[in-house]
Coordinates of C-alpha atoms in Angstrom, one line a residue:
X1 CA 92.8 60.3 166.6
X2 CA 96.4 61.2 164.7
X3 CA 98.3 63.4 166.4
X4 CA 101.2 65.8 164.6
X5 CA 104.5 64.2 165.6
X6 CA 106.2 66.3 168.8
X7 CA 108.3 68.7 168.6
X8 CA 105.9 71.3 167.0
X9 CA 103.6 72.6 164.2
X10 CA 104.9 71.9 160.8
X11 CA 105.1 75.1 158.4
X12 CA 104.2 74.1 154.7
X13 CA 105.8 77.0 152.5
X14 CA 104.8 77.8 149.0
X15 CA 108.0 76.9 146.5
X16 CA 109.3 80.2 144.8
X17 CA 109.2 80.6 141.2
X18 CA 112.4 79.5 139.1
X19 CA 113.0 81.9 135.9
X20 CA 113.3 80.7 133.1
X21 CA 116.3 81.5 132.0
X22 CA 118.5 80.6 135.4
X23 CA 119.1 77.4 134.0
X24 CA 120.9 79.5 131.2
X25 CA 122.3 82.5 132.8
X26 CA 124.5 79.7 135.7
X27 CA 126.6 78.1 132.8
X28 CA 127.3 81.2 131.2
X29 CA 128.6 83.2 134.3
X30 CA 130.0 79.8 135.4
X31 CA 132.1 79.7 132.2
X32 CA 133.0 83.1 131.9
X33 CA 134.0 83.1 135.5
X34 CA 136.1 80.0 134.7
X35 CA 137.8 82.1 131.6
X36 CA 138.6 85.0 133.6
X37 CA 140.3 82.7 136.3
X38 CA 141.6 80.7 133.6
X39 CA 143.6 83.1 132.3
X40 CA 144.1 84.5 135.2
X41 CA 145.7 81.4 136.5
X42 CA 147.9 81.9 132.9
X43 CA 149.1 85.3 133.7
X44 CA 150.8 84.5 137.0
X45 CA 153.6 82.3 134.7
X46 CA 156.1 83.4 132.9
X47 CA 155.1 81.3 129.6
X48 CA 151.8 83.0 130.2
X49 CA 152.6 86.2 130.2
X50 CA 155.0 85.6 127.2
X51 CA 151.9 84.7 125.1
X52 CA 149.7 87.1 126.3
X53 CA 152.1 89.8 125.5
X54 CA 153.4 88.4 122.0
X55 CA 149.6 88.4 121.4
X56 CA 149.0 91.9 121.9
X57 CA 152.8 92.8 119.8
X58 CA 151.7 91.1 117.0
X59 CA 148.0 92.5 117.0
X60 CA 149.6 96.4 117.6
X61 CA 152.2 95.3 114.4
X62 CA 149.3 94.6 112.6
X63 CA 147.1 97.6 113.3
X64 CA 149.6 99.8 112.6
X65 CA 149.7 98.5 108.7
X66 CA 146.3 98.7 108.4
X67 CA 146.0 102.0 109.8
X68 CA 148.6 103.1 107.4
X69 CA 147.5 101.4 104.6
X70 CA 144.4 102.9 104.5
X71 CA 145.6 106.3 105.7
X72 CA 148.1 106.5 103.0
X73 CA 145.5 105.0 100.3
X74 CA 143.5 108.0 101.4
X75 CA 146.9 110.5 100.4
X76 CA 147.5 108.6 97.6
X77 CA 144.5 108.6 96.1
X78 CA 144.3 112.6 96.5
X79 CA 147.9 112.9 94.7
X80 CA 146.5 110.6 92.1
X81 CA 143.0 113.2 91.8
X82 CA 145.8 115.9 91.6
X83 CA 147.0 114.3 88.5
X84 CA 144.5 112.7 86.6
X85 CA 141.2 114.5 87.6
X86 CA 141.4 118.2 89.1
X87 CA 144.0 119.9 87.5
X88 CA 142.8 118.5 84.2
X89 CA 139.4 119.9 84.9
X90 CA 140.4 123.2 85.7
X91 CA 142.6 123.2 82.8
X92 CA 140.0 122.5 81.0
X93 CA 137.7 125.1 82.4
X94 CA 140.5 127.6 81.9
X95 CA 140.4 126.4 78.5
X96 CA 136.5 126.6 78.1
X97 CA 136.9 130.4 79.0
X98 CA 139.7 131.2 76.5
X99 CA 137.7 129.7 73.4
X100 CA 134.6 131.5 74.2
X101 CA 136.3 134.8 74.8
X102 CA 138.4 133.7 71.9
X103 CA 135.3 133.4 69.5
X104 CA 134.5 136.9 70.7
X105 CA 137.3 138.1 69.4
X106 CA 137.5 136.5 66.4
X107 CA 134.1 137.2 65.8
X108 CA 134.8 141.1 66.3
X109 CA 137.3 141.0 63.8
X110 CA 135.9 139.0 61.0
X111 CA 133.1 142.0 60.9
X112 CA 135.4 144.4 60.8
X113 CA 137.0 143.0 57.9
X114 CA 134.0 143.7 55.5
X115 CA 130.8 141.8 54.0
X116 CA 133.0 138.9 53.0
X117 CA 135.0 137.5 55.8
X118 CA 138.1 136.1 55.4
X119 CA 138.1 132.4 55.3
X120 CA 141.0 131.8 58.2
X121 CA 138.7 134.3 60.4
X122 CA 135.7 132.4 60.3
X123 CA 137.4 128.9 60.4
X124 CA 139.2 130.6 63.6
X125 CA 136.0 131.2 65.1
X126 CA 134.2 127.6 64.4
X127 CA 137.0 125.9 65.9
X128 CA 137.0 128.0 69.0
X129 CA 133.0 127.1 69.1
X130 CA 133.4 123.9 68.4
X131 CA 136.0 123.5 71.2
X132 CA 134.1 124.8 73.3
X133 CA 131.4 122.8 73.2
X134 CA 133.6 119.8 73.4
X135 CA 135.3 120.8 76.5
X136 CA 131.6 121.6 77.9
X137 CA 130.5 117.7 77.2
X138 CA 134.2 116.7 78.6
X139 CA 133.1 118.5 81.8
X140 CA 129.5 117.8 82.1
X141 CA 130.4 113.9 82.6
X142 CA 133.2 114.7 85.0
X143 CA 131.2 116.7 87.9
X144 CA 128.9 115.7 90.0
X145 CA 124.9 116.9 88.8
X146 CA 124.0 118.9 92.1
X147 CA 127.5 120.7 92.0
X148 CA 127.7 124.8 91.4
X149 CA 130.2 123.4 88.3
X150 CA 127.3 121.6 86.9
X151 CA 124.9 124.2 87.0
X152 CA 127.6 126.8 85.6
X153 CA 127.6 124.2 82.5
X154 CA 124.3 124.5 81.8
X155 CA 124.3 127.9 82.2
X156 CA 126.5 128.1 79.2
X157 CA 125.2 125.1 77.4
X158 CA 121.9 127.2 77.4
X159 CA 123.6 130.4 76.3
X160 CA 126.0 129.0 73.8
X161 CA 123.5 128.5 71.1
X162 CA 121.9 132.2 71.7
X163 CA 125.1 134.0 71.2
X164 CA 126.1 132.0 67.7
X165 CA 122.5 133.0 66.6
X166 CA 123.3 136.9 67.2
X167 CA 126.8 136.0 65.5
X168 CA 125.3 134.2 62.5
X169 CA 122.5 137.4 62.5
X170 CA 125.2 140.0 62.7
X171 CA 126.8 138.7 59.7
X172 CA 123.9 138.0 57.9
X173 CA 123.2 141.6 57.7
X174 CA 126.8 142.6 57.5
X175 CA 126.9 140.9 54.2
X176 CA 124.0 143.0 52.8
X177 CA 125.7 146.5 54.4
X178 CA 122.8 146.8 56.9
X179 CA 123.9 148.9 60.2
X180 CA 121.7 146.5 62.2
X181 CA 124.7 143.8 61.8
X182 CA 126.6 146.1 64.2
X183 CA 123.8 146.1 66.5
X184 CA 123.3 142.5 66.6
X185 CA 127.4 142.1 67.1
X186 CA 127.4 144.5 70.3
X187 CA 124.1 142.6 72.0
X188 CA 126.2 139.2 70.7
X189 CA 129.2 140.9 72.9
X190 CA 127.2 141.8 75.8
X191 CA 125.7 138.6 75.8
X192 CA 129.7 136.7 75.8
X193 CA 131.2 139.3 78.2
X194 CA 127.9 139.8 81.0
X195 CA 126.8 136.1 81.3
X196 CA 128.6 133.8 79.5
X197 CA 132.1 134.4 80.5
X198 CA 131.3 135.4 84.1
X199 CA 129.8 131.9 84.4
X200 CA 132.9 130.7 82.5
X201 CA 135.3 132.5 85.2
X202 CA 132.7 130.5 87.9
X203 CA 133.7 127.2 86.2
X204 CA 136.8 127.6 86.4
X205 CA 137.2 129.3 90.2
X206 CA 134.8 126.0 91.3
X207 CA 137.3 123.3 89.7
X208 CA 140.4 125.3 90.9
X209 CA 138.7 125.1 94.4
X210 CA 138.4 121.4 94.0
X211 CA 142.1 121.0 92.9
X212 CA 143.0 122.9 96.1
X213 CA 141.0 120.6 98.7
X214 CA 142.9 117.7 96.3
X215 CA 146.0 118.8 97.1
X216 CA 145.7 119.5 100.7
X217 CA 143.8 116.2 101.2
X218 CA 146.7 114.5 100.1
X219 CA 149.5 117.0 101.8
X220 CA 148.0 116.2 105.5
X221 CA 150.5 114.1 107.2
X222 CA 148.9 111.2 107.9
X223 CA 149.1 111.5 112.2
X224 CA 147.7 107.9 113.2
X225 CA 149.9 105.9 111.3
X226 CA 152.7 108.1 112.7
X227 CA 151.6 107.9 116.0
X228 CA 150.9 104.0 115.6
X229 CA 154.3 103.5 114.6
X230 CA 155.8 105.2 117.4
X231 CA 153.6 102.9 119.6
X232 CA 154.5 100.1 118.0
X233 CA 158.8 100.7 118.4
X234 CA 157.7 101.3 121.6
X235 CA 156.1 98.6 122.8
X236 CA 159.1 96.4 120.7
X237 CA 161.6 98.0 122.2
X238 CA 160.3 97.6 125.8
X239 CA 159.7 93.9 124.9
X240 CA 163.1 93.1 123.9
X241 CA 164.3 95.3 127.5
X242 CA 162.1 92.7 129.1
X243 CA 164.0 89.3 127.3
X244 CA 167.1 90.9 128.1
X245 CA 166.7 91.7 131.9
X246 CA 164.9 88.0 132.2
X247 CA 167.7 86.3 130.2
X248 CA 170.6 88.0 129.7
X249 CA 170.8 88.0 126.2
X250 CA 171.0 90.5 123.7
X251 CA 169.0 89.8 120.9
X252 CA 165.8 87.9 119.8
X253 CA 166.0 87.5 116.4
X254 CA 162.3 87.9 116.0
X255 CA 162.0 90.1 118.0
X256 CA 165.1 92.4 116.1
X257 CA 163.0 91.8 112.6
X258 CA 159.7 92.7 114.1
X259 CA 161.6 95.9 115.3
X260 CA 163.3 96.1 111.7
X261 CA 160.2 95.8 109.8
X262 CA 158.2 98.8 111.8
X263 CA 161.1 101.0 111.5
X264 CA 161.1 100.3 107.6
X265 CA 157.8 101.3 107.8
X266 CA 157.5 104.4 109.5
X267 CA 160.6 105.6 107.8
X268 CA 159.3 104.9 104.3
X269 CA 156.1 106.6 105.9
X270 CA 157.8 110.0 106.8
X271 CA 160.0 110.5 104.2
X272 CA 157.7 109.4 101.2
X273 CA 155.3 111.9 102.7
X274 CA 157.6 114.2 103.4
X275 CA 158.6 114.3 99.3
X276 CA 155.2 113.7 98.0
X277 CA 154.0 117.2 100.2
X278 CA 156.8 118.7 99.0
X279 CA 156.8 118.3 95.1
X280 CA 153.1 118.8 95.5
X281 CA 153.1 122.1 97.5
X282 CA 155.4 123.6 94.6
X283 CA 153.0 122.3 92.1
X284 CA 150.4 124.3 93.7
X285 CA 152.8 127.3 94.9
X286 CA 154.6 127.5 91.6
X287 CA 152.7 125.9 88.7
X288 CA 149.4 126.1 89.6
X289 CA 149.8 130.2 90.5
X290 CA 151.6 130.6 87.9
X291 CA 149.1 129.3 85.7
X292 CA 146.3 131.2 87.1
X293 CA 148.0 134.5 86.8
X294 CA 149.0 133.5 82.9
X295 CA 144.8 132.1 82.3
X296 CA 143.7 135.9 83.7
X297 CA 146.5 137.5 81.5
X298 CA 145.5 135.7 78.5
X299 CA 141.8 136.8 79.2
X300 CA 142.3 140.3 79.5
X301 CA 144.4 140.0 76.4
X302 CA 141.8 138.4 74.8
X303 CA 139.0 141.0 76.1
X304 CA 141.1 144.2 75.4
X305 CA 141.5 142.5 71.7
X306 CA 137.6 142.5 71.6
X307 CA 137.0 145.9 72.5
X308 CA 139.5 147.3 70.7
X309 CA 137.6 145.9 67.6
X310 CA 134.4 146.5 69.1
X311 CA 135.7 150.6 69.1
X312 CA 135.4 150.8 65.5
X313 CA 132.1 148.7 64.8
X314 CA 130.3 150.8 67.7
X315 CA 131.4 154.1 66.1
X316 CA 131.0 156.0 69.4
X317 CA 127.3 154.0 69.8
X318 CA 127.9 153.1 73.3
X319 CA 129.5 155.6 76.0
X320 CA 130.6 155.2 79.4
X321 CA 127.5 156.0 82.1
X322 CA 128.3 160.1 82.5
X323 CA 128.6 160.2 78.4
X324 CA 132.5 161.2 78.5
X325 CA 134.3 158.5 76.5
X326 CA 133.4 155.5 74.3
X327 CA 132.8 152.4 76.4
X328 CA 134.8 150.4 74.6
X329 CA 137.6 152.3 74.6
X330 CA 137.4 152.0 77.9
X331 CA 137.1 148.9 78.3
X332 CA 140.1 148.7 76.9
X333 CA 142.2 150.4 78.3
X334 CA 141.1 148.8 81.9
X335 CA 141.9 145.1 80.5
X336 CA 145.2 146.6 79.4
X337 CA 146.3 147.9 82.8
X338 CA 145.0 144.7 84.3
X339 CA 147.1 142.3 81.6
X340 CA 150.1 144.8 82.5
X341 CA 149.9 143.8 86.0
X342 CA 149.5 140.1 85.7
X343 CA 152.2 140.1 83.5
X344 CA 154.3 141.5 86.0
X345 CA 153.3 139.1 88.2
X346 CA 153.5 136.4 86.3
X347 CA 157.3 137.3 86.3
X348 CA 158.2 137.3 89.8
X349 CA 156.6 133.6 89.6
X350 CA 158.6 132.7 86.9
X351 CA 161.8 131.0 88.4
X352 CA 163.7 129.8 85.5
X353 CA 165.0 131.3 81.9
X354 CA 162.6 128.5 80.3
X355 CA 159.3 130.4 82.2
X356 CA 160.8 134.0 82.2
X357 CA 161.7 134.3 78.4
X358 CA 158.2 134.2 77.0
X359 CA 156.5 136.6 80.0
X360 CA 159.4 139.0 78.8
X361 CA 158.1 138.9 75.2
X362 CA 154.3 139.1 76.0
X363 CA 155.6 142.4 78.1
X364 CA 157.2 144.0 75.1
X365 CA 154.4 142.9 73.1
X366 CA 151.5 144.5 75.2
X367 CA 154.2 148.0 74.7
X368 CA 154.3 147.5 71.2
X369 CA 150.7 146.8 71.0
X370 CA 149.6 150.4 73.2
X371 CA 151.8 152.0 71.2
X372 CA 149.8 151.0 68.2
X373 CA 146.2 151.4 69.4
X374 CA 147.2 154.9 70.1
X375 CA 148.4 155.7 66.2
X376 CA 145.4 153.7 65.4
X377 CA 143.3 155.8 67.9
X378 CA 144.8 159.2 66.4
X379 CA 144.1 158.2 63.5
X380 CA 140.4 157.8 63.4
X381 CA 140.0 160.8 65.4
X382 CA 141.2 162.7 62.6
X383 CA 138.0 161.1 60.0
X384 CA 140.6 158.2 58.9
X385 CA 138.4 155.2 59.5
X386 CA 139.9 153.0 56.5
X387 CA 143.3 154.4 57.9
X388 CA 142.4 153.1 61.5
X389 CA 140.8 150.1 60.3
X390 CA 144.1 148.7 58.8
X391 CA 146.1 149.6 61.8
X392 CA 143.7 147.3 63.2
X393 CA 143.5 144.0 61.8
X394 CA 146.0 145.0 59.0
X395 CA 149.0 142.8 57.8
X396 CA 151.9 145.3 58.5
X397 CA 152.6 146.9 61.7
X398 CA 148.8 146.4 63.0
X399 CA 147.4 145.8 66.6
X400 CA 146.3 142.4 65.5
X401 CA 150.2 141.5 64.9
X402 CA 151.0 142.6 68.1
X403 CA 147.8 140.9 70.1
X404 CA 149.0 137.4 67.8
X405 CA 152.7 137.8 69.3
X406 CA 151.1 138.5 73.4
X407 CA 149.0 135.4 72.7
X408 CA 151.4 133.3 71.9
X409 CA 153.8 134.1 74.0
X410 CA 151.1 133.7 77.2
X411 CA 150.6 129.7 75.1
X412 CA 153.8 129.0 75.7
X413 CA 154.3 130.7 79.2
X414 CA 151.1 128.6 80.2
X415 CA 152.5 125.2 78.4
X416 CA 155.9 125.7 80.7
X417 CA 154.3 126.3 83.9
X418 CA 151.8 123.5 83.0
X419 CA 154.7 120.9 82.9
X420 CA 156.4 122.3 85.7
X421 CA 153.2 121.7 87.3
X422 CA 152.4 118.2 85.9
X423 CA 156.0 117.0 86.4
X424 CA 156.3 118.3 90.5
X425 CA 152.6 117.0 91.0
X426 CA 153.4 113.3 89.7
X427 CA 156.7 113.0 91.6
X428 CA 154.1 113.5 94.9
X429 CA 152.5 111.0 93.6
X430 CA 155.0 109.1 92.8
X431 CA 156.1 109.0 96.4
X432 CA 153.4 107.5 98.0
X433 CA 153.1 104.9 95.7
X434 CA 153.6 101.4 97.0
X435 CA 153.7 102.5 100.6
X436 CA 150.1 101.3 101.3
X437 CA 151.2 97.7 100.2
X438 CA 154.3 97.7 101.8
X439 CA 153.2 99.0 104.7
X440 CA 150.5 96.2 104.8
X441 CA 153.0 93.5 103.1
X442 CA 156.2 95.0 106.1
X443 CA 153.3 94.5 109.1
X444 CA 152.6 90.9 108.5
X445 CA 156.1 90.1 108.4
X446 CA 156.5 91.9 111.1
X447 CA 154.0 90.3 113.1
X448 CA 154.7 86.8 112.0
X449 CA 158.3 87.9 113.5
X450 CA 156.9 88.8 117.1
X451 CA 155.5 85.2 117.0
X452 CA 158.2 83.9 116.0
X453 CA 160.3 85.5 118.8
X454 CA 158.3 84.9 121.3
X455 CA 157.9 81.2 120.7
X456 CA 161.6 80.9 121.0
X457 CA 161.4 81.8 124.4
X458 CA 158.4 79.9 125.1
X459 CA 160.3 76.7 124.2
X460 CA 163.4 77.6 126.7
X461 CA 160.2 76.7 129.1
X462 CA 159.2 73.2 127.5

């Protein structure tokens, strides 16, 4: 008979499981563990901290270039939009309006001149068509397809062809004396000045507002890199305090170059964006007002030309709503007042003899012109139609002489301010450029310098 040996009842326990992954999990937090103490261990020496520190110097020397670089690429690349894309766009757009109210005009005119049109008139009003269309296309393949630009360009690229057909149908009975001519060139008018140059106007208010956001996109100042820059000087200076309180000495050359290179940097960074926000804040404060108050002047030039024709080929045919004037007259009359008070405008913005000088001569031209319309007015009040008709679009002493000098002295008003513009915008530019790749090009010398520094004290220790 076997007997259990003495001392007791043995206990037979049931082994517990074993995960899977413990086998894995014990030589990872066994490494990591020895990392952490590892370094640890490294931090408690002087050589240790040395590299630890010129570690972290070199990587904060480095952030700060890329931070800039790409912060400044951001400004630069605004200024550069300012240039090259936005404020040609709503040039352009300013442009697309002046040709179409332009053609308007022209149009107006070339009726009034009889069954046979003169030659100059209607070449004047093809090119102004033609331009039109051109600057259209130009447009179309510069904005985006779901933008309110885009869908103003269709707009007109639909209406375009439906107000040369009532121009081509107004002449065509024009040339046999039919009265329904005149019909077709008022509906042709209404057509231009209800839908087509509103959405025109709406072109051009949507690309100005995209030259706008341009500019102030690349006016912000550019915070981070400033404030990474700081940081950086900081952190160099306190790391050359350190050297000098542990060994007496004055200067680490890396060190001083590391220092040099970051304060070349955030200088360059300051004052280049300093300049570039202020050439481009008076290309937007100067030029770019300027030029929207001489575009609106040159409209309502344009417009009071049209209905000042229009006056004579309507007859008295359309009236204001309570019946008490002729509509065109009126019409006049309000795009007169409103040219009057741009014009004024536009002077107070001009600030040189170069921009005043031509707003001056519009002025005196817009009193000449009223002066005029009134004679010419009076004149076909009193049953003088042929009389009125040549103090129209006559070749002596005629509104149309004095609407030819207002226009072109608004053209060359507008072709000052543009190059003031153009010239004020690209020195912003011109200020930012090659401070992303220096800034970049400055931070890896300057890092390479921290290294450099610090491995000069490291090898007092060796």
């Amino acid at each position: 008979m076997t007997h259990p040996p003495s001392g007791g009842t043995q206990t037979l326990r049931t082994p517990e499981p074993v995960s899977a992954h413990a086998g894995m999990d014990a030589p990872r937090s066994t490494t990591w563990a020895a990392q952490t103490e590892r370094l640890r261990a490294v931090a408690t020496t002087e050589p240790g901290r040395l590299q630890i520190i010129g570690a972290v110097l070199a990587l904060l020397v480095v952030a700060f270039g890329a931070v800039t670089t790409l912060e400044i690429s951001s400004r630069a690349s605004s200024a550069d939009d300012v240039v090259s894309r936005s404020q040609p766009l709503s040039a352009d757009a300013a442009d697309i309006y002046r040709f179409l109210a332009d053609a308007d005009t022209t149009a107006a005119s070339g009726f009034l001149a009889g069954a046979q049109e003169p030659e100059a008139v209607h070449e004047q009003y093809r090119k102004d068509i033609e331009e039109a269309a051109r600057l259209l296309v130009k447009a179309s393949g510069s904005t985006d397809s779901d933008s309110a630009s885009s869908r103003e360009i269709a707009t007109l690229n639909k209406l375009l062809p439906v107000y040369t057909g009532l121009i081509e149908r107004a002449r065509a009975n024009n040339r046999q004396g039919l009265p329904l001519g005149g019909a077709y060139l008022r509906y042709a008018n209404q057509k231009m000045t209800g839908e087509m140059l509103p959405a025109a106007e709406r072109l051009y208010a949507a690309e100005t507002g995209r030259l706008e956001t341009d500019s102030a996109d690349a006016r912000q100042w550019p915070l981070l890199s400033l404030g990474a820059g700081i940081l950086v000087l900081g952190a160099l200076g306190w790391m050359q305090r350190r050297t000098y309180r542990r060994t007496n000495r004055v200067l680490n050359h890396g060190l001083l170059a590391a220092t040099a290179a970051a304060s070349v940097v955030v200088l360059w960074l300051a004052v280049g964006h300093a300049v570039a926000r202020t050439e481009l804040r008076s290309a937007m404060a100067h030029g770019q007002a300027s030029l929207d108050v001489l575009n609106d002047a040159r409209i309502n030039s344009l417009k009071a030309r049209a209905n000042e024709n229009l006056t004579l080929v309507a007859r008295g045919a359309e009236l204001t709503p309570d019946g008490s004037a002729d509509q065109y007259e009126a019409d006049y009359s309000t795009e007169m007042k409103a040219l009057k008070a741009r014009l004024e405008k536009a002077d107070r913005f001009a600030d040189d003899d170069s921009g005043n000088a031509p707003v001056l001569d519009a002025t005196k031209g817009v009193a000449e012109w009223q002066t005029r319309h009134r004679e010419a007015r009076a004149t076909d009040d009193r049953g003088d139609y042929d009389g009125a008709l040549e103090q129209i679009i006559g070749t002596e002493g005629s509104t149309g002489q004095s609407f030819q000098r207002v226009d072109a002295a608004l053209e060359k008003a507008l072709a000052h301010e543009q190059g003031e513009f153009t010239a004020a915008a690209k020195d912003g530019r011109g200020a930012l450029r090659g401070l992303p790749t220096g800034a970049a090009a400055l931070a890896v010398l300057g890092a390479a310098a921290v290294i450099v520094g610090v491995n000069r004290r490291l090898s007092e220790y060796r």
